[in-house]
Short mmCIF file of C-alpha atoms in Angstrom, two decimals:
data_model
loop_
_atom_site.label_atom_id
_atom_site.label_comp_id
_atom_site.label_asym_id
_atom_site.label_seq_id
_atom_site.Cartn_x
_atom_site.Cartn_y
_atom_site.Cartn_z
CA MET A 16 -0.14 0.04 0.11
CA SER A 17 1.38 3.48 -0.75
CA LEU A 18 2.64 5.64 2.04
CA TRP A 19 -0.19 8.17 1.78
CA LYS A 20 -2.77 5.67 1.87
CA ARG A 21 -1.39 4.13 4.98
CA PHE A 22 -0.97 7.64 6.46
CA THR A 23 -4.48 8.54 5.74
CA MET A 24 -5.84 5.50 7.33
CA ILE A 25 -3.81 5.90 10.53
CA PHE A 26 -4.60 9.58 10.74
CA ARG A 27 -8.28 9.07 10.09
CA SER A 28 -8.74 6.31 12.60
CA LYS A 29 -7.02 8.42 15.21
CA ALA A 30 -8.93 11.67 14.47
CA ASN A 31 -12.17 9.86 14.71
CA SER A 32 -11.60 7.72 17.74
CA ALA A 33 -11.98 10.83 19.68
CA LEU A 34 -15.57 11.13 18.65
CA ASP A 35 -16.67 7.74 19.02
CA ARG A 36 -18.03 7.99 22.61
CA ALA A 37 -21.52 9.00 23.25
CA GLU A 38 -24.66 6.77 22.49
CA ASP A 39 -27.28 9.11 21.30
CA PRO A 40 -26.34 10.47 17.94
CA ARG A 41 -27.70 13.83 18.99
CA GLU A 42 -25.53 13.72 22.07
CA VAL A 43 -22.44 12.89 19.96
CA LEU A 44 -22.99 16.18 17.91
CA ASP A 45 -23.12 18.26 21.06
CA TYR A 46 -20.18 16.36 22.65
CA SER A 47 -18.21 16.87 19.51
CA TYR A 48 -19.16 20.63 19.41
CA GLN A 49 -17.73 20.98 22.89
CA ARG A 50 -14.60 19.59 21.86
CA GLN A 51 -14.25 21.83 19.09
CA LEU A 52 -14.73 24.85 21.16
CA GLU A 53 -12.28 23.37 23.84
CA LEU A 54 -9.76 22.92 20.76
CA LEU A 55 -10.34 26.28 19.43
CA SER A 56 -9.43 27.96 22.86
CA LYS A 57 -6.45 25.77 23.08
CA VAL A 58 -5.23 27.06 19.62
CA ARG A 59 -5.93 30.68 20.73
CA ARG A 60 -3.73 30.12 23.84
CA GLY A 61 -1.18 28.38 21.62
CA VAL A 62 -0.96 31.68 19.36
CA ALA A 63 -0.58 33.78 22.38
CA ASP A 64 2.27 31.57 23.92
CA VAL A 65 4.12 31.37 20.62
CA ALA A 66 3.81 35.15 20.16
CA THR A 67 5.16 35.72 23.76
CA SER A 68 8.13 33.38 22.99
CA ARG A 69 8.69 35.16 19.68
CA LYS A 70 8.66 38.58 21.47
CA ARG A 71 11.17 37.39 24.20
CA VAL A 72 13.54 36.18 21.45
CA GLU A 73 13.25 39.46 19.81
CA LEU A 74 14.10 41.25 23.09
CA GLN A 75 17.05 39.04 23.52
CA VAL A 76 18.41 39.85 20.08
CA ASN A 77 18.03 43.44 20.72
CA GLN A 78 19.95 43.19 24.11
CA LEU A 79 22.63 41.12 22.54
CA GLU A 80 22.86 43.61 19.58
CA GLN A 81 23.36 46.49 21.92
CA GLN A 82 26.01 44.58 23.80
CA GLN A 83 27.70 43.95 20.53
CA ALA A 84 27.79 47.79 19.62
CA LYS A 85 29.11 48.44 23.14
CA LEU A 86 31.93 46.03 22.70
CA GLN A 87 32.82 47.59 19.28
CA THR A 88 32.97 50.93 20.82
CA GLN A 89 34.96 49.51 23.75
CA ALA A 90 37.44 47.94 21.22
CA GLN A 91 37.73 51.24 19.45
CA LYS A 92 38.44 53.17 22.67
CA ALA A 93 41.07 50.64 23.73
CA LEU A 94 42.93 50.87 20.39
CA ASP A 95 42.89 54.63 20.77
CA MET A 96 44.61 54.10 24.00
CA GLY A 97 47.04 51.62 22.54
CA ARG A 98 45.82 48.84 24.39
CA GLU A 99 45.72 46.33 21.60
CA ASP A 100 45.08 43.33 24.00
CA LEU A 101 42.00 45.01 25.39
CA ALA A 102 40.74 45.54 22.00
CA ARG A 103 41.35 42.04 20.89
CA GLU A 104 39.42 40.76 24.17
CA ALA A 105 36.51 43.11 23.41
CA LEU A 106 36.43 41.87 19.85
CA THR A 107 36.55 38.27 20.89
CA ARG A 108 33.54 38.77 23.00
CA LYS A 109 31.83 40.47 20.17
CA SER A 110 32.23 37.53 17.77
CA ALA A 111 30.89 35.25 20.53
CA LEU A 112 27.70 37.04 20.52
CA THR A 113 27.47 36.97 16.76
CA SER A 114 26.85 33.17 16.66
CA GLN A 115 24.51 33.83 19.54
CA ILE A 116 22.47 36.31 17.69
CA ASN A 117 22.35 34.36 14.58
CA ASP A 118 21.02 31.29 16.55
CA LEU A 119 18.42 33.41 18.06
CA LYS A 120 17.58 34.95 14.64
CA THR A 121 17.00 31.29 13.27
CA GLN A 122 14.46 30.67 16.29
CA HIS A 123 12.88 33.67 15.50
CA ALA A 124 11.99 32.81 11.98
CA ASN A 125 10.90 29.59 13.34
CA LEU A 126 8.66 30.92 15.95
CA GLN A 127 7.09 33.38 13.35
CA GLY A 128 6.28 30.34 11.13
CA GLU A 129 4.74 28.58 13.83
CA GLU A 130 2.66 31.54 14.65
CA GLU A 131 1.68 32.04 11.05
CA LYS A 132 0.58 28.33 10.90
CA LEU A 133 -1.38 28.41 14.11
CA THR A 134 -3.02 31.53 13.21
CA LEU A 135 -4.22 29.88 9.88
CA ALA A 136 -5.13 26.74 11.73
CA GLN A 137 -7.35 28.84 14.09
CA GLN A 138 -9.08 30.65 11.05
CA ARG A 139 -9.86 27.31 9.45
CA LEU A 140 -11.10 25.77 12.65
CA ASN A 141 -13.30 28.64 13.43
CA ALA A 142 -14.93 28.46 10.04
CA LYS A 143 -15.50 24.82 10.36
CA ILE A 144 -16.94 25.19 13.72
CA GLU A 145 -19.24 27.71 12.73
CA SER A 146 -20.41 25.57 9.97
CA PHE A 147 -20.67 22.56 12.07
CA ARG A 148 -22.79 24.30 14.49
CA THR A 149 -25.43 25.32 11.89
CA ARG A 150 -25.30 21.73 10.49
CA LYS A 151 -25.76 19.96 13.84
CA GLU A 152 -28.77 22.12 14.40
CA THR A 153 -30.12 21.23 11.14
CA ILE A 154 -29.69 17.60 11.71
CA LYS A 155 -31.00 17.69 15.21
CA ALA A 156 -34.17 19.40 14.10
CA ASN A 157 -34.82 16.97 11.19
CA TYR A 158 -33.91 14.08 13.43
CA THR A 159 -35.15 10.80 12.32
CA ALA A 160 -32.67 8.05 13.54
CA ALA A 161 -31.71 6.22 10.30
CA GLN A 162 -31.30 9.29 7.97
CA ALA A 163 -29.76 11.44 10.56
CA GLN A 164 -27.03 8.80 11.54
CA THR A 165 -25.62 9.02 8.01
CA LYS A 166 -25.47 12.85 8.17
CA ILE A 167 -23.93 12.69 11.61
CA ASN A 168 -21.37 10.30 10.50
CA GLU A 169 -20.37 12.60 7.71
CA ALA A 170 -20.18 15.62 9.67
CA LEU A 171 -18.10 14.04 12.40
CA SER A 172 -15.55 12.40 10.32
CA GLY A 173 -15.21 15.62 8.39
CA ILE A 174 -14.78 17.84 11.65
CA GLY A 175 -12.75 15.01 13.30
CA GLU A 176 -10.12 15.14 10.68
CA GLU A 177 -9.93 18.76 10.97
CA MET A 178 -9.58 18.59 14.78
CA GLY A 179 -6.86 16.02 14.25
CA ASP A 180 -5.06 18.09 12.03
CA VAL A 181 -5.27 21.27 14.20
CA GLY A 182 -4.57 19.43 17.31
CA MET A 183 -1.37 17.89 15.86
CA ALA A 184 -0.32 21.59 14.63
CA ILE A 185 -0.79 22.81 18.18
CA GLN A 186 1.03 19.89 19.75
CA ARG A 187 3.96 20.50 17.44
CA ALA A 188 3.81 24.17 18.12
CA GLU A 189 3.92 23.50 21.87
CA ASP A 190 6.85 21.15 21.54
CA LYS A 191 8.82 23.69 19.60
CA THR A 192 8.28 26.60 21.65
CA ALA A 193 9.09 24.42 24.81
CA ASN A 194 12.61 23.74 23.60
CA MET A 195 13.09 27.50 22.55
CA GLN A 196 11.77 28.52 25.89
CA ALA A 197 14.37 26.34 27.50
CA ARG A 198 17.05 27.93 25.37
CA ALA A 199 15.68 31.49 25.90
CA GLY A 200 15.80 30.79 29.65
CA ALA A 201 19.45 29.58 29.32
CA ILE A 202 20.29 32.92 27.81
CA ASP A 203 18.50 34.93 30.38
CA GLU A 204 20.77 32.95 32.89
CA LEU A 205 23.96 33.90 31.16
CA ILE A 206 22.88 37.60 31.17
CA ALA A 207 22.02 37.26 34.87
CA SER A 208 25.46 35.51 35.74
CA GLY A 209 27.23 38.18 34.05
CA ALA A 210 28.64 35.98 31.45
CA LEU A 211 26.66 37.97 28.94
CA GLU A 212 26.49 41.51 30.29
CA ASP A 213 23.07 42.66 31.00
CA VAL A 214 22.82 45.92 28.98
CA SER A 215 19.61 46.88 30.37
CA ASN A 216 21.70 47.55 33.51
CA PRO A 217 24.09 50.14 32.19
CA GLY A 218 25.39 50.89 35.70
CA GLY A 219 26.93 47.39 36.02
CA GLN A 220 30.43 47.44 34.20
CA ASP A 221 32.26 44.63 32.87
CA ASP A 222 36.17 44.47 33.32
CA ILE A 223 36.78 45.84 29.84
CA ALA A 224 34.92 49.09 30.93
CA ARG A 225 36.64 49.12 34.35
CA GLU A 226 39.93 49.05 32.91
CA LEU A 227 39.31 51.77 30.30
CA GLU A 228 37.83 53.84 32.83
CA SER A 229 40.72 53.53 35.11
CA MET A 230 43.12 54.33 32.21
CA SER A 231 41.21 57.47 31.29
CA SER A 232 41.21 58.60 34.77
CA GLN A 233 44.84 58.18 34.83
CA ALA A 234 45.00 60.28 31.51
CA ASP A 235 42.93 62.83 33.24
CA VAL A 236 45.22 62.91 36.20
CA GLU A 237 48.15 63.54 33.84
CA ALA A 238 46.29 66.19 31.74
CA GLU A 239 45.49 68.13 34.91
CA LEU A 240 49.13 68.08 36.13
CA ALA A 241 50.29 69.09 32.85
CA ALA A 242 48.01 72.01 33.10
CA LEU A 243 49.06 72.88 36.52
CA LYS A 244 52.73 72.85 35.34
CA GLY A 245 52.08 74.75 32.32
CA GLY A 246 50.81 78.07 33.91
CA GLY A 247 48.39 77.21 36.46
CA SER A 248 45.75 79.93 36.11
CA LYS A 249 43.48 77.71 34.03
CA PRO A 250 40.90 75.95 36.11
CA ALA A 251 41.96 72.33 36.38
CA ILE A 252 38.56 71.02 35.78
CA ASP A 253 38.70 72.03 32.01
CA ALA A 254 41.68 69.81 31.35
CA PRO A 255 39.82 66.54 30.89
CA ALA A 256 37.64 68.18 28.39
CA GLN A 257 40.41 67.94 25.98
CA ASP A 258 40.51 64.14 26.29
CA GLY A 259 36.83 63.99 25.52
CA ALA A 260 37.52 63.76 21.97
CA ILE A 261 39.15 60.63 22.50
CA LEU A 262 37.30 59.16 25.45
CA ASP A 263 33.81 60.33 24.57
CA ALA A 264 31.18 59.37 26.80
CA GLU A 265 33.50 57.59 29.14
CA GLY A 266 35.74 60.64 29.51
CA SER A 267 32.56 62.76 30.37
CA LYS A 268 31.47 60.39 33.02
CA VAL A 269 35.18 60.31 34.66
CA GLU A 270 35.11 64.05 34.67
CA GLY A 271 31.94 64.18 36.52
CA THR A 272 33.28 61.61 39.19
CA ASN A 273 36.26 63.73 39.48
CA GLY A 274 34.29 66.87 40.03
CA SER A 275 32.56 65.10 42.86
CA GLN A 276 35.57 63.94 44.49
CA SER A 277 37.47 67.25 44.39
CA MET B 13 -10.06 14.44 -5.03
CA ILE B 14 -9.40 16.19 -1.55
CA VAL B 15 -5.97 16.02 -0.17
CA ARG B 16 -4.89 17.34 3.12
CA ILE B 17 -1.49 18.55 4.05
CA LEU B 18 -1.29 18.32 7.73
CA GLY B 19 -0.91 21.82 9.31
CA GLU B 20 -1.87 23.43 5.91
CA GLY B 21 -5.52 22.25 5.53
CA GLN B 22 -7.34 20.73 2.47
CA PHE B 23 -6.68 21.04 -1.26
CA ASP B 24 -9.06 20.11 -4.29
CA VAL B 25 -6.73 18.32 -6.71
CA ALA B 26 -7.69 17.39 -10.24
CA ASP B 27 -7.93 13.61 -10.78
CA SER B 28 -5.55 14.13 -13.56
CA ALA B 29 -2.77 14.84 -11.39
CA VAL B 30 -3.06 11.84 -9.32
CA ASP B 31 -0.67 9.61 -11.59
CA ARG B 32 2.05 12.29 -10.99
CA LEU B 33 1.39 12.43 -6.94
CA ASN B 34 1.34 8.57 -7.00
CA ALA B 35 4.93 8.62 -8.54
CA LEU B 36 6.15 11.37 -6.12
CA ASP B 37 4.43 9.40 -3.12
CA ALA B 38 6.24 6.25 -4.00
CA GLN B 39 9.64 8.20 -4.00
CA VAL B 40 8.82 9.56 -0.47
CA GLU B 41 7.91 6.05 0.62
CA SER B 42 11.17 4.50 -0.76
CA ALA B 43 12.98 7.44 1.21
CA VAL B 44 11.22 6.54 4.58
CA ASP B 45 12.06 2.82 3.92
CA ALA B 46 15.77 3.57 3.21
CA ASP B 47 15.73 6.12 6.15
CA ASP B 48 17.29 8.45 3.60
CA THR B 49 16.69 11.96 5.24
CA GLU B 50 17.92 14.06 2.23
CA ALA B 51 15.89 12.04 -0.27
CA PHE B 52 13.01 12.14 2.04
CA SER B 53 12.82 15.91 2.56
CA GLY B 54 13.37 16.62 -1.25
CA ALA B 55 10.68 14.02 -2.36
CA LEU B 56 8.15 15.29 0.31
CA ALA B 57 8.76 18.88 -0.66
CA GLU B 58 8.19 18.14 -4.32
CA LEU B 59 5.21 16.12 -3.66
CA LEU B 60 3.54 18.97 -1.39
CA ASP B 61 4.75 21.69 -3.88
CA VAL B 62 2.68 19.84 -6.70
CA VAL B 63 -0.26 19.49 -4.33
CA ARG B 64 -0.24 23.20 -3.67
CA SER B 65 0.17 24.36 -7.17
CA VAL B 66 -2.20 21.80 -9.07
CA GLY B 67 -4.70 22.01 -6.23
CA VAL B 68 -6.82 24.88 -5.02
CA PRO B 69 -7.69 25.44 -1.25
CA HIS B 70 -10.85 23.58 -0.32
CA ASP B 71 -13.71 25.65 1.03
CA ALA B 72 -12.90 26.44 4.75
CA GLU B 73 -16.42 26.09 5.76
CA ALA B 74 -17.06 22.79 4.07
CA ILE B 75 -16.72 19.77 6.33
CA ASP B 76 -15.53 17.02 4.20
CA VAL B 77 -13.29 14.03 4.56
CA SER B 78 -10.03 14.04 2.60
CA ASP B 79 -9.25 11.32 0.20
CA VAL B 80 -5.40 11.37 1.15
CA VAL B 81 -3.70 12.92 3.95
CA LEU B 82 -0.04 14.03 3.69
CA PRO B 83 2.54 14.66 6.21
CA PRO B 84 3.41 18.33 7.21
CA ALA B 85 6.11 20.03 5.28
CA ASP B 86 8.71 20.10 7.98
CA ALA B 87 8.22 16.55 9.04
CA THR B 88 11.27 14.35 9.48
CA VAL B 89 11.54 10.61 8.43
CA ALA B 90 11.61 9.87 12.09
CA GLU B 91 8.39 11.63 12.76
CA VAL B 92 6.56 10.14 9.71
CA ARG B 93 7.62 6.68 11.08
CA GLU B 94 6.36 7.46 14.32
CA MET B 95 3.00 8.65 12.95
CA LEU B 96 2.73 5.42 10.98
CA SER B 97 3.56 3.36 13.94
CA ASP B 98 0.83 2.68 16.38
CA ASP B 99 1.22 5.29 19.02
CA GLY B 100 1.99 8.09 16.53
CA LEU B 101 1.94 12.06 17.02
CA ILE B 102 -1.29 12.55 16.03
CA PRO B 103 -3.54 13.23 19.03
CA GLY B 104 -6.29 10.96 19.74
#
């Protein structure tokens, strides 16, 4: 027997077994309708879950990209200060982030695919349920046992197949999302542990930043000294501003600290 | 004939396309039997592509039984085998 015939038979028997329960055919219709509504709300929840995971991955990509840009700036600063070793370290960390970001982007695409599939499944199921509801009421209204039985069977195997399909889609989406959530959790943990610095907390500094800062404050001291030696009347606090071009934001931050200390 | 691609819904496929689909189905089957992942995904993708291009989406409100059911596009050999075994992926 060909593959798709086998597949069809197995799928159909599974899809229908769910509906072979109640005794009175009219009860079967109502029972099936209940099951459809339950499935629909499960699909709705599934769509929401997948969307949440997708947004979370998006947020993580943003965080890592910010972190990457920061490392790039740090590397540039370190080079400007003649610290090639620090620059190398910063760039190494940056490249490690690149693969994380690529992974996350793949996941993001996957989640988006799942979300679209589930949304489609939801629309399909919605249309089918609405049409089943009308059909069920018609069959019940015209109920004469023998004739109704045929119609009920037709309606049930059609809707059973749809429910089986949508049910499988939601199950697969749940499995995939669970894997991705585990990974997303792992990345959150890395960020929390400081292995990937949390860029949402700019107050916390990594070691490269600390070293750069201590170097720039040394440079400030030298500059102030030079200014004092050079003729003195100039306010010392202006001196670091000359370094500002090289040290940028970091420089002005240090200037602020120095100001409060003196 | 009505063909369901799992996860995508039903398509109405003209009977004239059946021979072509049968040939592709045989390829998918031999790939599953040989446990050949690459041949499997290629053959399955082609089979589904033909269904999508030859067929037209079945009316969403019509409650009809499919003549044939096909695995989802991202199914793996292992998954198909599991579905074909007794305790498959298809919820029950």
